[in-house]
mmCIF file of C-alpha atoms in Angstrom:
data_model
loop_
_atom_site.group_PDB
_atom_site.id
_atom_site.type_symbol
_atom_site.label_atom_id
_atom_site.label_comp_id
_atom_site.label_asym_id
_atom_site.label_seq_id
_atom_site.Cartn_x
_atom_site.Cartn_y
_atom_site.Cartn_z
ATOM 1 C CA UNK B 141 48.604 -55.032 30.778
ATOM 2 C CA UNK B 142 45.249 -57.570 31.006
ATOM 3 C CA UNK B 143 42.807 -57.727 28.040
ATOM 4 C CA UNK B 144 39.051 -57.429 28.062
ATOM 5 C CA UNK B 145 38.733 -60.803 26.800
ATOM 6 C CA UNK B 146 40.594 -61.653 29.857
ATOM 7 C CA UNK B 147 38.718 -60.510 31.921
ATOM 8 C CA UNK B 148 36.040 -62.194 34.539
ATOM 9 C CA UNK B 149 32.667 -60.837 34.820
ATOM 10 C CA UNK B 150 31.598 -61.239 38.736
ATOM 11 C CA UNK B 151 28.659 -60.665 40.711
ATOM 12 C CA UNK B 152 29.565 -60.670 45.054
ATOM 13 C CA UNK B 153 30.944 -63.913 44.564
ATOM 14 C CA UNK B 154 29.574 -65.476 41.824
ATOM 15 C CA UNK B 155 31.306 -65.422 37.953
ATOM 16 C CA UNK B 156 29.661 -64.945 35.237
ATOM 17 C CA UNK B 157 29.912 -66.418 31.982
ATOM 18 C CA UNK B 158 31.349 -65.773 29.100
ATOM 19 C CA UNK B 159 28.356 -65.074 25.516
ATOM 20 C CA UNK B 160 29.349 -64.601 21.895
ATOM 21 C CA UNK B 161 25.742 -62.982 22.487
ATOM 22 C CA UNK B 162 22.487 -62.298 24.880
ATOM 23 C CA UNK B 163 19.376 -60.338 24.656
ATOM 24 C CA UNK B 164 17.958 -57.131 25.113
ATOM 25 C CA UNK B 165 14.959 -56.355 25.358
ATOM 26 C CA UNK B 166 14.199 -55.648 21.497
ATOM 27 C CA UNK B 167 17.290 -56.883 20.546
ATOM 28 C CA UNK B 168 20.720 -59.416 20.212
ATOM 29 C CA UNK B 169 23.413 -57.791 21.268
ATOM 30 C CA UNK B 170 27.203 -59.340 19.988
ATOM 31 C CA UNK B 171 30.042 -58.997 21.497
ATOM 32 C CA UNK B 172 31.544 -58.341 17.658
ATOM 33 C CA UNK B 173 29.032 -55.709 17.052
ATOM 34 C CA UNK B 174 27.510 -57.499 14.331
ATOM 35 C CA UNK B 175 23.663 -56.996 13.927
ATOM 36 C CA UNK B 176 23.296 -60.401 11.554
ATOM 37 C CA UNK B 177 20.654 -62.199 13.904
ATOM 38 C CA UNK B 178 19.529 -58.392 15.653
ATOM 39 C CA UNK B 179 17.844 -58.132 11.448
ATOM 40 C CA UNK B 180 16.463 -61.844 11.238
ATOM 41 C CA UNK B 181 14.350 -61.588 14.781
ATOM 42 C CA UNK B 182 12.747 -57.698 14.063
ATOM 43 C CA UNK B 183 12.219 -59.107 10.571
ATOM 44 C CA UNK B 184 10.650 -62.631 12.860
ATOM 45 C CA UNK B 185 8.533 -60.228 15.590
ATOM 46 C CA UNK B 186 7.135 -58.595 12.170
ATOM 47 C CA UNK B 187 6.259 -61.222 10.239
ATOM 48 C CA UNK B 188 4.397 -62.569 13.984
ATOM 49 C CA UNK B 189 2.573 -59.542 13.642
ATOM 50 C CA UNK B 190 1.656 -59.923 10.705
ATOM 51 C CA UNK B 191 0.523 -63.382 10.863
ATOM 52 C CA UNK B 192 -2.088 -61.412 14.167
ATOM 53 C CA UNK B 193 -3.782 -59.173 11.231
ATOM 54 C CA UNK B 194 -3.613 -61.288 8.407
ATOM 55 C CA UNK B 195 -6.982 -61.550 8.646
ATOM 56 C CA UNK B 196 -7.475 -57.883 8.528
ATOM 57 C CA UNK B 197 -5.310 -56.984 6.017
ATOM 58 C CA UNK B 198 -6.181 -59.433 3.908
ATOM 59 C CA UNK B 199 -9.940 -59.154 4.077
ATOM 60 C CA UNK B 200 -11.623 -57.395 0.220
ATOM 61 C CA UNK B 201 -14.184 -56.079 2.370
ATOM 62 C CA UNK B 202 -11.092 -53.292 3.546
ATOM 63 C CA UNK B 203 -10.255 -50.673 1.184
ATOM 64 C CA UNK B 204 -6.195 -51.359 0.267
ATOM 65 C CA UNK B 205 -5.486 -47.741 1.029
ATOM 66 C CA UNK B 206 -6.453 -48.064 4.698
ATOM 67 C CA UNK B 207 -4.578 -51.731 4.851
ATOM 68 C CA UNK B 208 -1.383 -50.078 3.399
ATOM 69 C CA UNK B 209 -1.355 -47.859 6.324
ATOM 70 C CA UNK B 210 -2.184 -50.561 9.050
ATOM 71 C CA UNK B 211 0.890 -52.082 7.836
ATOM 72 C CA UNK B 212 2.944 -48.590 8.108
ATOM 73 C CA UNK B 213 1.573 -47.786 11.269
ATOM 74 C CA UNK B 214 1.504 -52.058 13.330
ATOM 75 C CA UNK B 215 4.426 -53.606 11.404
ATOM 76 C CA UNK B 216 6.894 -51.395 9.791
ATOM 77 C CA UNK B 217 7.468 -49.708 13.213
ATOM 78 C CA UNK B 218 7.890 -53.588 14.981
ATOM 79 C CA UNK B 219 10.089 -54.401 12.243
ATOM 80 C CA UNK B 220 12.127 -50.908 12.544
ATOM 81 C CA UNK B 221 12.545 -51.267 15.747
ATOM 82 C CA UNK B 222 15.932 -49.308 16.481
ATOM 83 C CA UNK B 223 17.244 -49.611 13.367
ATOM 84 C CA UNK B 224 18.589 -46.437 13.408
ATOM 85 C CA UNK B 225 21.267 -47.066 15.880
ATOM 86 C CA UNK B 226 21.777 -50.719 13.657
ATOM 87 C CA UNK B 227 25.102 -50.056 11.864
ATOM 88 C CA UNK B 228 23.367 -51.356 8.627
ATOM 89 C CA UNK B 229 24.236 -53.578 5.478
ATOM 90 C CA UNK B 230 24.327 -53.738 1.599
ATOM 91 C CA UNK B 231 22.727 -56.819 2.360
ATOM 92 C CA UNK B 232 20.725 -55.918 5.837
ATOM 93 C CA UNK B 233 19.109 -53.586 3.402
ATOM 94 C CA UNK B 234 18.000 -56.466 1.240
ATOM 95 C CA UNK B 235 17.051 -59.073 3.297
ATOM 96 C CA UNK B 236 14.501 -55.949 4.820
ATOM 97 C CA UNK B 237 13.362 -54.959 1.313
ATOM 98 C CA UNK B 238 12.213 -59.011 0.396
ATOM 99 C CA UNK B 239 9.987 -59.497 3.623
ATOM 100 C CA UNK B 240 8.315 -55.730 2.653
ATOM 101 C CA UNK B 241 8.019 -56.869 -0.616
ATOM 102 C CA UNK B 242 6.442 -60.215 0.978
ATOM 103 C CA UNK B 243 4.130 -58.785 2.609
ATOM 104 C CA UNK B 244 3.211 -55.572 0.065
ATOM 105 C CA UNK B 245 2.652 -58.368 -2.350
ATOM 106 C CA UNK B 246 0.757 -60.718 -0.041
ATOM 107 C CA UNK B 247 -1.964 -57.640 1.444
ATOM 108 C CA UNK B 248 -2.279 -57.126 -1.999
ATOM 109 C CA UNK B 249 -3.300 -60.855 -3.630
ATOM 110 C CA UNK B 250 -0.663 -60.326 -6.255
ATOM 111 C CA UNK B 251 2.820 -62.728 -7.573
ATOM 112 C CA UNK B 252 6.070 -62.215 -9.372
ATOM 113 C CA UNK B 253 3.339 -63.972 -11.690
ATOM 114 C CA UNK B 254 1.824 -60.351 -12.386
ATOM 115 C CA UNK B 255 4.832 -58.205 -12.919
ATOM 116 C CA UNK B 256 3.890 -55.662 -11.053
ATOM 117 C CA UNK B 257 7.107 -53.353 -10.284
ATOM 118 C CA UNK B 258 8.168 -52.659 -6.225
ATOM 119 C CA UNK B 259 7.545 -48.895 -6.760
ATOM 120 C CA UNK B 260 3.797 -49.535 -8.340
ATOM 121 C CA UNK B 261 3.120 -51.439 -5.454
ATOM 122 C CA UNK B 262 4.513 -49.571 -2.968
ATOM 123 C CA UNK B 263 2.772 -46.702 -4.329
ATOM 124 C CA UNK B 264 -0.383 -48.366 -4.313
ATOM 125 C CA UNK B 265 -0.137 -48.703 -0.395
ATOM 126 C CA UNK B 266 0.905 -45.548 0.271
ATOM 127 C CA UNK B 267 4.650 -46.761 2.221
ATOM 128 C CA UNK B 268 8.448 -45.633 1.234
ATOM 129 C CA UNK B 269 11.382 -48.024 0.830
ATOM 130 C CA UNK B 270 12.892 -49.001 3.706
ATOM 131 C CA UNK B 271 16.021 -47.615 3.748
ATOM 132 C CA UNK B 272 14.586 -43.975 3.202
ATOM 133 C CA UNK B 273 12.222 -45.067 6.411
ATOM 134 C CA UNK B 274 15.497 -46.072 8.587
ATOM 135 C CA UNK B 275 16.965 -42.607 7.111
ATOM 136 C CA UNK B 276 14.154 -41.156 8.526
ATOM 137 C CA UNK B 277 14.710 -42.627 11.982
ATOM 138 C CA UNK B 278 18.014 -42.536 11.839
ATOM 139 C CA UNK B 279 17.884 -38.448 11.474
ATOM 140 C CA UNK B 280 15.330 -38.275 13.697
ATOM 141 C CA UNK B 281 17.145 -39.592 16.337
ATOM 142 C CA UNK B 282 20.272 -37.421 14.871
ATOM 143 C CA UNK B 283 18.402 -34.218 16.251
ATOM 144 C CA UNK B 284 16.803 -35.315 19.329
ATOM 145 C CA UNK B 285 20.589 -35.863 20.535
ATOM 146 C CA UNK B 286 21.261 -32.643 19.075
ATOM 147 C CA UNK B 287 19.072 -31.230 21.048
ATOM 148 C CA UNK B 288 20.835 -32.951 24.824
ATOM 149 C CA UNK B 289 23.521 -30.782 25.932
ATOM 150 C CA UNK B 290 27.087 -30.976 25.523
ATOM 151 C CA UNK B 291 28.258 -31.865 28.714
ATOM 152 C CA UNK B 292 25.279 -35.422 27.894
ATOM 153 C CA UNK B 293 27.406 -38.771 26.888
ATOM 154 C CA UNK B 294 26.392 -39.560 24.301
ATOM 155 C CA UNK B 295 27.815 -35.736 22.707
ATOM 156 C CA UNK B 296 30.673 -37.167 24.372
ATOM 157 C CA UNK B 297 31.372 -39.356 22.243
ATOM 158 C CA UNK B 298 31.489 -36.579 18.868
ATOM 159 C CA UNK B 299 34.124 -35.442 20.127
ATOM 160 C CA UNK B 300 35.567 -39.488 21.288
ATOM 161 C CA UNK B 301 39.145 -39.128 19.727
ATOM 162 C CA UNK B 302 40.646 -42.713 18.642
ATOM 163 C CA UNK B 303 44.307 -42.363 18.926
ATOM 164 C CA UNK B 304 46.593 -45.060 17.330
ATOM 165 C CA UNK B 305 44.206 -45.967 15.024
ATOM 166 C CA UNK B 306 44.800 -46.939 11.385
ATOM 167 C CA UNK B 307 43.080 -47.947 8.482
ATOM 168 C CA UNK B 308 44.295 -50.262 6.499
ATOM 169 C CA UNK B 309 45.904 -50.255 3.276
ATOM 170 C CA UNK B 310 43.992 -50.870 0.298
ATOM 171 C CA UNK B 311 39.962 -50.037 -0.812
ATOM 172 C CA UNK B 312 37.510 -49.978 2.670
ATOM 173 C CA UNK B 313 35.816 -52.560 2.393
ATOM 174 C CA UNK B 314 31.961 -52.683 1.267
ATOM 175 C CA UNK B 315 29.471 -51.829 4.148
#
């Protein structure tokens, strides 16, 4: 019996080399299922969009609420692209939260020395937390999947039974 790791991928007669990760449009896919590089990549694309719009976002003549709307419409979707499919850990949420607060504080010309709470800044901008936004897009994706026919591949995974899998002993690890 051969394992998946021992098999060679071939295209015609040419062997395709094995890689630990590869870029798929919009994300980075790892062989072990981790998303650390993907989260960092999405944060980087969010910063790129931020830097492109910096002259608009930091303009004192534009109302702050309008800047907040621009952030919600352009920058946040870039950062959270395909987040509904991510197996997110607490560390990923923390990274996303830090990046978002840096952008919002920069937009409002505040620093940590001003000692303004993150919730207050979010209220001024009209932005919900990253955790709540990811929950919202996951629920939207779940409703989309539930509308599909029960014979569709994505719906058949709901009834997938994994055989001979045992849980490890002890307390579950934090994710």
